[in-house]
PDB file of C-alpha atoms in Angstrom:
ATOM      1  CA  MET A   1      44.304  32.036  86.330  1.00 65.00           C
ATOM      2  CA  THR A   2      45.776  34.892  84.302  1.00 82.00           C
ATOM      3  CA  GLN A   3      44.977  34.695  80.606  1.00 91.00           C
ATOM      4  CA  THR A   4      47.704  35.158  78.020  1.00 95.00           C
ATOM      5  CA  PRO A   5      47.371  38.518  76.239  1.00 97.00           C
ATOM      6  CA  LEU A   6      46.401  38.434  72.548  1.00 98.00           C
ATOM      7  CA  THR A   7      46.047  41.391  70.211  1.00 98.00           C
ATOM      8  CA  ILE A   8      43.524  40.785  67.437  1.00 98.00           C
ATOM      9  CA  LEU A   9      44.036  42.937  64.368  1.00 98.00           C
ATOM     10  CA  LEU A  10      40.843  43.045  62.313  1.00 98.00           C
ATOM     11  CA  ALA A  11      41.128  43.745  58.595  1.00 98.00           C
ATOM     12  CA  ALA A  12      38.625  46.171  57.114  1.00 98.00           C
ATOM     13  CA  PRO A  13      36.905  45.945  54.729  1.00 98.00           C
ATOM     14  CA  ARG A  14      36.054  42.288  55.320  1.00 98.00           C
ATOM     15  CA  GLY A  15      33.066  39.997  54.881  1.00 98.00           C
ATOM     16  CA  PHE A  16      29.951  40.544  52.796  1.00 97.00           C
ATOM     17  CA  CYS A  17      30.145  42.571  49.591  1.00 97.00           C
ATOM     18  CA  ALA A  18      27.203  44.246  47.868  1.00 97.00           C
ATOM     19  CA  GLY A  19      26.723  41.377  45.398  1.00 98.00           C
ATOM     20  CA  VAL A  20      26.571  38.742  48.139  1.00 98.00           C
ATOM     21  CA  ASP A  21      24.262  40.907  50.250  1.00 98.00           C
ATOM     22  CA  ARG A  22      21.922  41.336  47.270  1.00 98.00           C
ATOM     23  CA  ALA A  23      21.902  37.612  46.432  1.00 98.00           C
ATOM     24  CA  ILE A  24      20.972  36.615  49.987  1.00 98.00           C
ATOM     25  CA  GLN A  25      18.286  39.317  50.100  1.00 98.00           C
ATOM     26  CA  ILE A  26      16.803  37.968  46.851  1.00 98.00           C
ATOM     27  CA  VAL A  27      16.266  34.553  48.447  1.00 98.00           C
ATOM     28  CA  GLU A  28      14.950  36.041  51.697  1.00 98.00           C
ATOM     29  CA  VAL A  29      12.531  38.447  49.984  1.00 97.00           C
ATOM     30  CA  ALA A  30      11.348  35.688  47.620  1.00 97.00           C
ATOM     31  CA  LEU A  31      10.560  33.518  50.664  1.00 97.00           C
ATOM     32  CA  GLU A  32       8.637  36.405  52.253  1.00 96.00           C
ATOM     33  CA  ARG A  33       6.770  37.184  49.025  1.00 95.00           C
ATOM     34  CA  PHE A  34       5.998  33.695  47.788  1.00 95.00           C
ATOM     35  CA  GLY A  35       6.368  31.502  50.858  1.00 96.00           C
ATOM     36  CA  ALA A  36       8.435  28.342  51.101  1.00 97.00           C
ATOM     37  CA  PRO A  37       9.780  26.557  49.272  1.00 97.00           C
ATOM     38  CA  VAL A  38      11.972  28.737  47.063  1.00 98.00           C
ATOM     39  CA  TYR A  39      14.455  26.716  45.047  1.00 98.00           C
ATOM     40  CA  VAL A  40      18.033  27.893  44.484  1.00 98.00           C
ATOM     41  CA  ARG A  41      20.257  26.500  41.740  1.00 97.00           C
ATOM     42  CA  HIS A  42      23.702  25.962  43.296  1.00 96.00           C
ATOM     43  CA  GLU A  43      24.882  27.582  46.536  1.00 96.00           C
ATOM     44  CA  ILE A  44      23.603  31.166  46.451  1.00 95.00           C
ATOM     45  CA  VAL A  45      27.076  32.176  47.674  1.00 96.00           C
ATOM     46  CA  HIS A  46      29.986  29.989  48.700  1.00 95.00           C
ATOM     47  CA  ASN A  47      29.337  29.782  52.423  1.00 96.00           C
ATOM     48  CA  ARG A  48      27.834  26.798  54.234  1.00 95.00           C
ATOM     49  CA  PHE A  49      26.583  28.882  57.171  1.00 96.00           C
ATOM     50  CA  VAL A  50      24.641  31.158  54.797  1.00 97.00           C
ATOM     51  CA  VAL A  51      23.216  28.204  52.875  1.00 97.00           C
ATOM     52  CA  GLN A  52      22.082  26.449  56.067  1.00 97.00           C
ATOM     53  CA  SER A  53      20.511  29.671  57.386  1.00 98.00           C
ATOM     54  CA  LEU A  54      18.464  30.010  54.186  1.00 98.00           C
ATOM     55  CA  GLU A  55      17.539  26.310  54.246  1.00 98.00           C
ATOM     56  CA  ALA A  56      16.129  26.854  57.744  1.00 98.00           C
ATOM     57  CA  LYS A  57      13.874  29.569  56.278  1.00 98.00           C
ATOM     58  CA  GLY A  58      12.574  27.314  53.487  1.00 98.00           C
ATOM     59  CA  ALA A  59      15.084  27.539  50.643  1.00 98.00           C
ATOM     60  CA  ILE A  60      15.903  24.302  48.822  1.00 98.00           C
ATOM     61  CA  PHE A  61      19.286  24.121  47.090  1.00 98.00           C
ATOM     62  CA  VAL A  62      19.696  21.942  44.017  1.00 98.00           C
ATOM     63  CA  ASP A  63      22.492  21.280  41.543  1.00 96.00           C
ATOM     64  CA  GLU A  64      20.509  21.608  38.333  1.00 95.00           C
ATOM     65  CA  LEU A  65      17.257  23.015  37.006  1.00 96.00           C
ATOM     66  CA  ASP A  66      15.730  19.599  36.310  1.00 96.00           C
ATOM     67  CA  GLN A  67      15.524  19.102  40.100  1.00 98.00           C
ATOM     68  CA  VAL A  68      13.171  22.095  40.388  1.00 98.00           C
ATOM     69  CA  PRO A  69       9.469  21.141  40.229  1.00 97.00           C
ATOM     70  CA  ASP A  70       6.956  23.170  38.234  1.00 95.00           C
ATOM     71  CA  GLY A  71       5.130  26.005  39.954  1.00 92.00           C
ATOM     72  CA  VAL A  72       7.836  27.159  42.362  1.00 95.00           C
ATOM     73  CA  PRO A  73      10.216  30.127  42.134  1.00 96.00           C
ATOM     74  CA  VAL A  74      13.875  29.413  41.428  1.00 98.00           C
ATOM     75  CA  VAL A  75      16.845  31.689  42.106  1.00 98.00           C
ATOM     76  CA  PHE A  76      20.138  31.566  40.181  1.00 98.00           C
ATOM     77  CA  SER A  77      23.268  32.017  42.294  1.00 97.00           C
ATOM     78  CA  ALA A  78      25.437  35.132  42.598  1.00 97.00           C
ATOM     79  CA  HIS A  79      28.164  33.538  40.463  1.00 97.00           C
ATOM     80  CA  GLY A  80      26.147  33.727  37.245  1.00 98.00           C
ATOM     81  CA  VAL A  81      24.848  31.020  34.931  1.00 98.00           C
ATOM     82  CA  PRO A  82      25.297  30.027  31.281  1.00 98.00           C
ATOM     83  CA  LYS A  83      22.598  31.374  28.950  1.00 97.00           C
ATOM     84  CA  SER A  84      21.269  27.845  28.584  1.00 97.00           C
ATOM     85  CA  VAL A  85      19.949  27.933  32.174  1.00 98.00           C
ATOM     86  CA  PRO A  86      17.457  30.839  31.925  1.00 97.00           C
ATOM     87  CA  ALA A  87      16.556  29.556  28.442  1.00 97.00           C
ATOM     88  CA  ALA A  88      15.626  26.176  29.947  1.00 97.00           C
ATOM     89  CA  ALA A  89      13.674  27.893  32.738  1.00 97.00           C
ATOM     90  CA  GLU A  90      11.707  29.931  30.187  1.00 96.00           C
ATOM     91  CA  GLN A  91      11.006  26.824  28.120  1.00 96.00           C
ATOM     92  CA  ARG A  92       9.447  25.218  31.205  1.00 96.00           C
ATOM     93  CA  GLY A  93       7.581  28.378  32.184  1.00 96.00           C
ATOM     94  CA  LEU A  94       9.417  28.625  35.508  1.00 96.00           C
ATOM     95  CA  PHE A  95       9.388  31.896  37.404  1.00 96.00           C
ATOM     96  CA  TYR A  96      13.058  32.665  38.039  1.00 97.00           C
ATOM     97  CA  LEU A  97      15.063  35.372  39.761  1.00 97.00           C
ATOM     98  CA  ASP A  98      18.635  35.990  38.674  1.00 97.00           C
ATOM     99  CA  ALA A  99      20.894  36.777  41.648  1.00 98.00           C
ATOM    100  CA  THR A 100      24.015  37.101  39.477  1.00 98.00           C
ATOM    101  CA  CYS A 101      26.229  39.827  40.935  1.00 98.00           C
ATOM    102  CA  PRO A 102      25.939  42.931  38.714  1.00 97.00           C
ATOM    103  CA  LEU A 103      29.741  43.057  38.503  1.00 97.00           C
ATOM    104  CA  VAL A 104      29.755  39.513  37.092  1.00 98.00           C
ATOM    105  CA  SER A 105      26.996  40.531  34.667  1.00 97.00           C
ATOM    106  CA  LYS A 106      29.260  43.395  33.558  1.00 97.00           C
ATOM    107  CA  VAL A 107      31.911  40.833  32.560  1.00 98.00           C
ATOM    108  CA  HIS A 108      29.246  38.882  30.644  1.00 98.00           C
ATOM    109  CA  ARG A 109      28.137  41.967  28.703  1.00 97.00           C
ATOM    110  CA  GLU A 110      31.712  42.993  27.882  1.00 97.00           C
ATOM    111  CA  ALA A 111      32.488  39.494  26.616  1.00 97.00           C
ATOM    112  CA  GLU A 112      29.407  39.682  24.396  1.00 97.00           C
ATOM    113  CA  ARG A 113      30.429  43.097  23.116  1.00 97.00           C
ATOM    114  CA  HIS A 114      33.896  41.888  22.148  1.00 97.00           C
ATOM    115  CA  PHE A 115      32.423  38.782  20.516  1.00 97.00           C
ATOM    116  CA  ASN A 116      29.968  40.880  18.503  1.00 97.00           C
ATOM    117  CA  GLU A 117      32.895  42.999  17.324  1.00 97.00           C
ATOM    118  CA  GLY A 118      34.618  39.876  15.997  1.00 97.00           C
ATOM    119  CA  ARG A 119      37.046  39.148  18.836  1.00 98.00           C
ATOM    120  CA  GLN A 120      37.760  35.851  20.556  1.00 98.00           C
ATOM    121  CA  ILE A 121      37.819  36.116  24.363  1.00 98.00           C
ATOM    122  CA  VAL A 122      40.702  34.959  26.544  1.00 98.00           C
ATOM    123  CA  LEU A 123      39.222  34.476  30.005  1.00 98.00           C
ATOM    124  CA  ILE A 124      41.538  34.532  33.025  1.00 98.00           C
ATOM    125  CA  GLY A 125      40.026  32.349  35.735  1.00 98.00           C
ATOM    126  CA  HIS A 126      39.842  29.017  37.506  1.00 97.00           C
ATOM    127  CA  ALA A 127      38.549  26.044  35.518  1.00 97.00           C
ATOM    128  CA  GLY A 128      35.346  24.601  36.941  1.00 97.00           C
ATOM    129  CA  HIS A 129      34.461  27.621  39.077  1.00 97.00           C
ATOM    130  CA  PRO A 130      30.744  28.482  38.679  1.00 97.00           C
ATOM    131  CA  GLU A 131      31.576  32.046  37.626  1.00 98.00           C
ATOM    132  CA  VAL A 132      33.894  30.819  34.864  1.00 98.00           C
ATOM    133  CA  ILE A 133      31.297  28.285  33.683  1.00 98.00           C
ATOM    134  CA  GLY A 134      28.704  31.069  33.598  1.00 98.00           C
ATOM    135  CA  THR A 135      30.923  33.512  31.708  1.00 98.00           C
ATOM    136  CA  MET A 136      32.024  30.950  29.121  1.00 98.00           C
ATOM    137  CA  GLY A 137      28.378  29.939  28.756  1.00 98.00           C
ATOM    138  CA  GLN A 138      27.382  33.415  27.537  1.00 98.00           C
ATOM    139  CA  LEU A 139      28.912  32.705  24.122  1.00 98.00           C
ATOM    140  CA  PRO A 140      29.089  29.809  21.634  1.00 98.00           C
ATOM    141  CA  PRO A 141      31.659  27.013  22.158  1.00 97.00           C
ATOM    142  CA  GLY A 142      35.144  28.145  21.130  1.00 96.00           C
ATOM    143  CA  ALA A 143      34.375  31.852  21.518  1.00 98.00           C
ATOM    144  CA  VAL A 144      36.074  31.874  24.914  1.00 98.00           C
ATOM    145  CA  VAL A 145      39.381  30.204  25.812  1.00 98.00           C
ATOM    146  CA  LEU A 146      40.535  29.884  29.420  1.00 98.00           C
ATOM    147  CA  VAL A 147      43.950  30.613  30.918  1.00 98.00           C
ATOM    148  CA  GLU A 148      44.697  30.035  34.600  1.00 98.00           C
ATOM    149  CA  THR A 149      48.400  30.925  34.901  1.00 98.00           C
ATOM    150  CA  VAL A 150      51.189  32.910  33.266  1.00 98.00           C
ATOM    151  CA  GLU A 151      52.486  29.571  31.934  1.00 98.00           C
ATOM    152  CA  ASP A 152      49.150  28.924  30.180  1.00 98.00           C
ATOM    153  CA  VAL A 153      49.578  32.133  28.175  1.00 98.00           C
ATOM    154  CA  ALA A 154      52.606  30.698  26.352  1.00 97.00           C
ATOM    155  CA  THR A 155      50.641  27.710  25.049  1.00 97.00           C
ATOM    156  CA  VAL A 156      47.078  28.993  24.615  1.00 98.00           C
ATOM    157  CA  GLN A 157      45.739  28.433  21.096  1.00 97.00           C
ATOM    158  CA  VAL A 158      43.695  31.260  19.566  1.00 98.00           C
ATOM    159  CA  ASP A 159      41.937  31.672  16.226  1.00 97.00           C
ATOM    160  CA  ASP A 160      43.416  35.048  15.294  1.00 98.00           C
ATOM    161  CA  PRO A 161      46.097  36.789  17.404  1.00 98.00           C
ATOM    162  CA  GLU A 162      44.996  40.156  15.974  1.00 97.00           C
ATOM    163  CA  ASN A 163      41.383  39.825  17.128  1.00 98.00           C
ATOM    164  CA  LEU A 164      41.457  39.077  20.843  1.00 98.00           C
ATOM    165  CA  ALA A 165      40.161  40.576  24.064  1.00 98.00           C
ATOM    166  CA  TYR A 166      40.669  39.401  27.620  1.00 98.00           C
ATOM    167  CA  ALA A 167      38.271  39.231  30.551  1.00 98.00           C
ATOM    168  CA  THR A 168      38.772  37.967  34.088  1.00 98.00           C
ATOM    169  CA  GLN A 169      36.930  36.204  36.854  1.00 98.00           C
ATOM    170  CA  THR A 170      35.959  38.846  39.435  1.00 97.00           C
ATOM    171  CA  THR A 171      37.510  37.133  42.478  1.00 96.00           C
ATOM    172  CA  LEU A 172      41.144  36.578  41.456  1.00 97.00           C
ATOM    173  CA  SER A 173      44.392  37.722  43.033  1.00 96.00           C
ATOM    174  CA  VAL A 174      44.945  41.288  41.814  1.00 97.00           C
ATOM    175  CA  ASP A 175      48.732  40.880  41.557  1.00 96.00           C
ATOM    176  CA  GLU A 176      48.682  37.438  39.945  1.00 96.00           C
ATOM    177  CA  THR A 177      46.111  38.582  37.396  1.00 97.00           C
ATOM    178  CA  ALA A 178      48.235  41.631  36.539  1.00 97.00           C
ATOM    179  CA  SER A 179      51.111  39.248  35.717  1.00 98.00           C
ATOM    180  CA  ILE A 180      48.857  37.142  33.472  1.00 98.00           C
ATOM    181  CA  VAL A 181      47.529  40.250  31.704  1.00 98.00           C
ATOM    182  CA  ALA A 182      51.114  41.454  31.141  1.00 98.00           C
ATOM    183  CA  ALA A 183      52.015  38.065  29.635  1.00 98.00           C
ATOM    184  CA  LEU A 184      48.968  38.211  27.343  1.00 98.00           C
ATOM    185  CA  GLN A 185      49.865  41.737  26.214  1.00 98.00           C
ATOM    186  CA  ALA A 186      53.453  40.667  25.548  1.00 98.00           C
ATOM    187  CA  ARG A 187      52.370  37.707  23.399  1.00 98.00           C
ATOM    188  CA  PHE A 188      49.357  39.423  21.785  1.00 98.00           C
ATOM    189  CA  PRO A 189      50.176  43.170  21.618  1.00 98.00           C
ATOM    190  CA  SER A 190      46.831  44.102  20.040  1.00 97.00           C
ATOM    191  CA  ILE A 191      44.685  42.312  22.650  1.00 98.00           C
ATOM    192  CA  GLY A 192      41.800  44.395  23.976  1.00 97.00           C
ATOM    193  CA  GLY A 193      40.666  44.569  27.585  1.00 95.00           C
ATOM    194  CA  PRO A 194      37.785  45.714  29.767  1.00 93.00           C
ATOM    195  CA  LYS A 195      37.000  49.433  30.020  1.00 85.00           C
ATOM    196  CA  LYS A 196      37.260  49.027  33.792  1.00 86.00           C
ATOM    197  CA  GLU A 197      39.065  46.066  35.329  1.00 89.00           C
ATOM    198  CA  ASP A 198      36.948  42.982  35.939  1.00 94.00           C
ATOM    199  CA  ILE A 199      38.263  42.086  39.401  1.00 94.00           C
ATOM    200  CA  CYS A 200      35.591  43.545  41.632  1.00 96.00           C
ATOM    201  CA  TYR A 201      36.026  46.350  44.158  1.00 96.00           C
ATOM    202  CA  ALA A 202      35.348  43.998  47.090  1.00 97.00           C
ATOM    203  CA  THR A 203      38.002  41.472  46.077  1.00 97.00           C
ATOM    204  CA  THR A 204      40.515  44.285  45.557  1.00 97.00           C
ATOM    205  CA  ASN A 205      39.684  45.998  48.859  1.00 98.00           C
ATOM    206  CA  ARG A 206      39.876  42.803  50.924  1.00 98.00           C
ATOM    207  CA  GLN A 207      43.249  41.928  49.402  1.00 98.00           C
ATOM    208  CA  GLN A 208      44.557  45.451  50.103  1.00 98.00           C
ATOM    209  CA  ALA A 209      43.466  45.158  53.737  1.00 98.00           C
ATOM    210  CA  VAL A 210      45.251  41.802  54.079  1.00 98.00           C
ATOM    211  CA  LYS A 211      48.413  43.257  52.504  1.00 98.00           C
ATOM    212  CA  ALA A 212      48.314  45.985  55.163  1.00 98.00           C
ATOM    213  CA  ILE A 213      47.946  43.687  58.174  1.00 98.00           C
ATOM    214  CA  ALA A 214      49.987  40.641  57.040  1.00 98.00           C
ATOM    215  CA  PRO A 215      53.387  42.118  58.049  1.00 98.00           C
ATOM    216  CA  LYS A 216      51.977  43.164  61.443  1.00 98.00           C
ATOM    217  CA  VAL A 217      50.598  39.802  62.649  1.00 98.00           C
ATOM    218  CA  ASP A 218      52.081  36.472  63.748  1.00 98.00           C
ATOM    219  CA  ALA A 219      49.199  34.488  62.239  1.00 98.00           C
ATOM    220  CA  LEU A 220      46.093  35.257  60.184  1.00 98.00           C
ATOM    221  CA  LEU A 221      42.705  33.555  60.056  1.00 98.00           C
ATOM    222  CA  VAL A 222      40.562  34.016  56.950  1.00 98.00           C
ATOM    223  CA  LEU A 223      36.905  33.198  57.562  1.00 98.00           C
ATOM    224  CA  GLY A 224      35.545  31.591  54.424  1.00 98.00           C
ATOM    225  CA  ALA A 225      34.580  28.409  52.619  1.00 97.00           C
ATOM    226  CA  PRO A 226      37.080  26.043  50.969  1.00 96.00           C
ATOM    227  CA  ASN A 227      35.283  26.534  47.628  1.00 95.00           C
ATOM    228  CA  SER A 228      35.312  30.345  47.913  1.00 96.00           C
ATOM    229  CA  SER A 229      37.735  31.749  45.355  1.00 96.00           C
ATOM    230  CA  ASN A 230      38.063  35.195  46.936  1.00 96.00           C
ATOM    231  CA  SER A 231      38.651  33.695  50.407  1.00 97.00           C
ATOM    232  CA  LYS A 232      41.414  31.365  49.179  1.00 97.00           C
ATOM    233  CA  ARG A 233      43.088  34.321  47.443  1.00 97.00           C
ATOM    234  CA  LEU A 234      43.215  36.163  50.796  1.00 98.00           C
ATOM    235  CA  VAL A 235      45.281  33.329  52.299  1.00 98.00           C
ATOM    236  CA  GLU A 236      47.647  33.428  49.318  1.00 98.00           C
ATOM    237  CA  VAL A 237      48.007  37.216  49.498  1.00 98.00           C
ATOM    238  CA  ALA A 238      48.775  37.063  53.243  1.00 98.00           C
ATOM    239  CA  LYS A 239      51.544  34.514  52.709  1.00 98.00           C
ATOM    240  CA  ILE A 240      53.107  36.568  49.913  1.00 97.00           C
ATOM    241  CA  HIS A 241      52.998  39.738  52.013  1.00 97.00           C
ATOM    242  CA  GLY A 242      54.612  38.560  55.208  1.00 96.00           C
ATOM    243  CA  CYS A 243      52.369  36.147  57.095  1.00 98.00           C
ATOM    244  CA  GLN A 244      53.221  32.510  56.418  1.00 97.00           C
ATOM    245  CA  ARG A 245      50.878  31.338  59.181  1.00 97.00           C
ATOM    246  CA  ALA A 246      47.730  32.252  57.273  1.00 98.00           C
ATOM    247  CA  GLN A 247      44.928  29.745  57.046  1.00 97.00           C
ATOM    248  CA  LEU A 248      41.335  29.415  55.889  1.00 98.00           C
ATOM    249  CA  VAL A 249      38.748  28.408  58.494  1.00 98.00           C
ATOM    250  CA  GLN A 250      34.980  28.108  58.141  1.00 97.00           C
ATOM    251  CA  ARG A 251      33.921  28.494  61.790  1.00 97.00           C
ATOM    252  CA  ALA A 252      35.397  29.038  65.243  1.00 98.00           C
ATOM    253  CA  ALA A 253      34.959  25.302  65.880  1.00 97.00           C
ATOM    254  CA  ASP A 254      37.460  24.565  63.091  1.00 96.00           C
ATOM    255  CA  ILE A 255      40.323  26.476  64.731  1.00 97.00           C
ATOM    256  CA  ASP A 256      43.192  24.491  66.203  1.00 95.00           C
ATOM    257  CA  TRP A 257      44.079  26.891  68.999  1.00 95.00           C
ATOM    258  CA  SER A 258      47.150  24.849  69.990  1.00 94.00           C
ATOM    259  CA  ALA A 259      48.611  25.692  66.577  1.00 92.00           C
ATOM    260  CA  LEU A 260      48.425  29.363  67.595  1.00 95.00           C
ATOM    261  CA  ASP A 261      50.655  28.921  70.657  1.00 93.00           C
ATOM    262  CA  GLY A 262      53.154  31.754  70.835  1.00 94.00           C
ATOM    263  CA  VAL A 263      51.034  34.080  68.691  1.00 97.00           C
ATOM    264  CA  ALA A 264      50.920  37.557  70.236  1.00 98.00           C
ATOM    265  CA  THR A 265      49.091  39.321  67.382  1.00 98.00           C
ATOM    266  CA  LEU A 266      46.403  37.491  65.421  1.00 98.00           C
ATOM    267  CA  GLY A 267      44.965  38.890  62.213  1.00 98.00           C
ATOM    268  CA  ILE A 268      41.355  38.140  61.295  1.00 98.00           C
ATOM    269  CA  THR A 269      39.517  38.816  58.057  1.00 98.00           C
ATOM    270  CA  ALA A 270      36.609  37.292  56.151  1.00 98.00           C
ATOM    271  CA  GLY A 271      35.959  36.555  52.506  1.00 98.00           C
ATOM    272  CA  ALA A 272      33.211  38.371  50.635  1.00 97.00           C
ATOM    273  CA  SER A 273      30.678  35.578  51.222  1.00 96.00           C
ATOM    274  CA  ALA A 274      31.348  35.159  54.969  1.00 97.00           C
ATOM    275  CA  PRO A 275      28.941  36.935  57.354  1.00 98.00           C
ATOM    276  CA  GLU A 276      30.227  39.110  60.193  1.00 98.00           C
ATOM    277  CA  VAL A 277      28.561  36.796  62.724  1.00 98.00           C
ATOM    278  CA  LEU A 278      31.303  34.248  61.986  1.00 98.00           C
ATOM    279  CA  VAL A 279      33.981  36.839  62.775  1.00 98.00           C
ATOM    280  CA  GLU A 280      32.198  37.620  66.051  1.00 98.00           C
ATOM    281  CA  GLU A 281      32.048  33.894  66.812  1.00 98.00           C
ATOM    282  CA  VAL A 282      35.836  33.627  66.433  1.00 98.00           C
ATOM    283  CA  MET A 283      36.338  36.718  68.609  1.00 98.00           C
ATOM    284  CA  GLU A 284      34.219  35.158  71.373  1.00 98.00           C
ATOM    285  CA  ALA A 285      36.192  31.910  71.129  1.00 98.00           C
ATOM    286  CA  ALA A 286      39.427  33.916  71.433  1.00 98.00           C
ATOM    287  CA  ARG A 287      38.145  35.839  74.470  1.00 98.00           C
ATOM    288  CA  ALA A 288      37.407  32.536  76.198  1.00 97.00           C
ATOM    289  CA  ARG A 289      41.098  31.636  75.894  1.00 96.00           C
ATOM    290  CA  TYR A 290      43.032  34.924  75.966  1.00 97.00           C
ATOM    291  CA  ALA A 291      43.000  38.433  77.370  1.00 97.00           C
ATOM    292  CA  VAL A 292      42.017  39.991  74.056  1.00 98.00           C
ATOM    293  CA  THR A 293      42.719  43.508  72.800  1.00 98.00           C
ATOM    294  CA  VAL A 294      41.064  44.382  69.486  1.00 98.00           C
ATOM    295  CA  GLU A 295      42.334  46.824  66.898  1.00 98.00           C
ATOM    296  CA  GLU A 296      40.938  47.431  63.421  1.00 98.00           C
ATOM    297  CA  LEU A 297      43.049  48.415  60.436  1.00 98.00           C
ATOM    298  CA  ARG A 298      40.883  49.939  57.715  1.00 98.00           C
ATOM    299  CA  THR A 299      42.218  50.557  54.219  1.00 98.00           C
ATOM    300  CA  ALA A 300      38.980  51.514  52.424  1.00 98.00           C
ATOM    301  CA  PHE A 301      35.333  52.405  52.983  1.00 97.00           C
ATOM    302  CA  GLU A 302      32.550  50.722  51.010  1.00 97.00           C
ATOM    303  CA  ASP A 303      29.097  52.156  50.421  1.00 96.00           C
ATOM    304  CA  ILE A 304      28.059  50.296  47.267  1.00 96.00           C
ATOM    305  CA  THR A 305      24.590  48.715  47.125  1.00 96.00           C
ATOM    306  CA  PHE A 306      22.759  46.934  44.312  1.00 97.00           C
ATOM    307  CA  LYS A 307      19.008  46.980  43.666  1.00 96.00           C
ATOM    308  CA  LEU A 308      16.919  43.848  43.917  1.00 96.00           C
ATOM    309  CA  PRO A 309      15.382  42.450  40.689  1.00 95.00           C
ATOM    310  CA  LYS A 310      12.272  44.300  39.505  1.00 91.00           C
ATOM    311  CA  PRO A 311       9.788  41.471  40.286  1.00 91.00           C
ATOM    312  CA  LEU A 312      10.730  41.763  43.962  1.00 93.00           C
ATOM    313  CA  LEU A 313      10.412  45.548  43.971  1.00 85.00           C
ATOM    314  CA  ASP A 314       7.295  46.311  41.982  1.00 70.00           C
ATOM    315  CA  GLY A 315       4.878  43.940  43.680  1.00 59.00           C
ATOM    316  CA  GLY A 316       3.717  42.864  40.247  1.00 47.00           C
ATOM    317  CA  ALA A 317       4.706  39.223  40.496  1.00 48.00           C
ATOM    318  CA  PRO A 318       2.001  36.708  41.417  1.00 48.00           C
ATOM    319  CA  SER A 319       1.630  35.756  45.074  1.00 46.00           C
ATOM    320  CA  ARG A 320       2.711  32.296  44.013  1.00 46.00           C
ATOM    321  CA  PRO A 321       4.171  31.443  40.604  1.00 44.00           C
ATOM    322  CA  VAL A 322       1.780  29.416  38.497  1.00 41.00           C
ATOM    323  CA  PRO A 323       2.815  26.126  36.821  1.00 39.00           C
ATOM    324  CA  ALA A 324       3.357  26.476  33.082  1.00 36.00           C
ATOM    325  CA  ASP A 325       0.486  24.109  32.256  1.00 37.00           C
ATOM    326  CA  ALA A 326      -2.045  25.630  34.693  1.00 33.00           C
TER     327      ALA A 326
END
């Protein structure tokens, strides 16, 4: 039986960014160095496949620090944590490794700098997202106010309109955030901003790649988790830029192939926390159903890497962390 032809247009860059790669390495190297179990507070990155792979190696994921027993290493997720979390770990004498993405840490430090210079921070982000919770938790209550939309800017209450600075979550829509920043600048002309924009290079690059392929495809699959901010933004960007049939899927098994009937060109990309193996899995599933031709459309090259935390590099950490009361 002759298979129907299907052109797959792969977006590049796609998939893992340097911050996600570093966070996963931190857990893997900690398991090698200290042995299982290594505890991780929250999902290390927003991807179930990654979490399950690390669980199989001996990582134990928990919601809060009080679920971590004494005498075991604990890793904080790539999204960042409020200052209260490492403070609580230190109080208990826990050995912890902070896997916060360095680009998220940059936002934390800039927020602190503005606060120390007497400014209140307006944070652009999604309420309840771990990164937003972590950023707001760097400063005292009331020091940071959150806006999610252009409409929020009109009603946000601030202490002093003349002493403000804005910061953003790193995984937002570039275009939508630009609109919110413009609204903030229109309402608060003296508002300060980051020296370099907070939306990270990986988020920006993946959105640019989707903008390039969206008009060229009949449908687009974004590999990513439903709680992944950057992955959900890729679906939104695709729909705005010419591909209404864009959808988020976690695995090949989640794809409703009948819904792709009539599709001659299928776009595929992956959010920054989705491994390339999931893209390959989808490609194999497509080849089982179609006569597939693959093309890649690349809009940027990435060569950024981040160092692991010093305790994993210098060999100076104990072979097994010691309980605080030992």
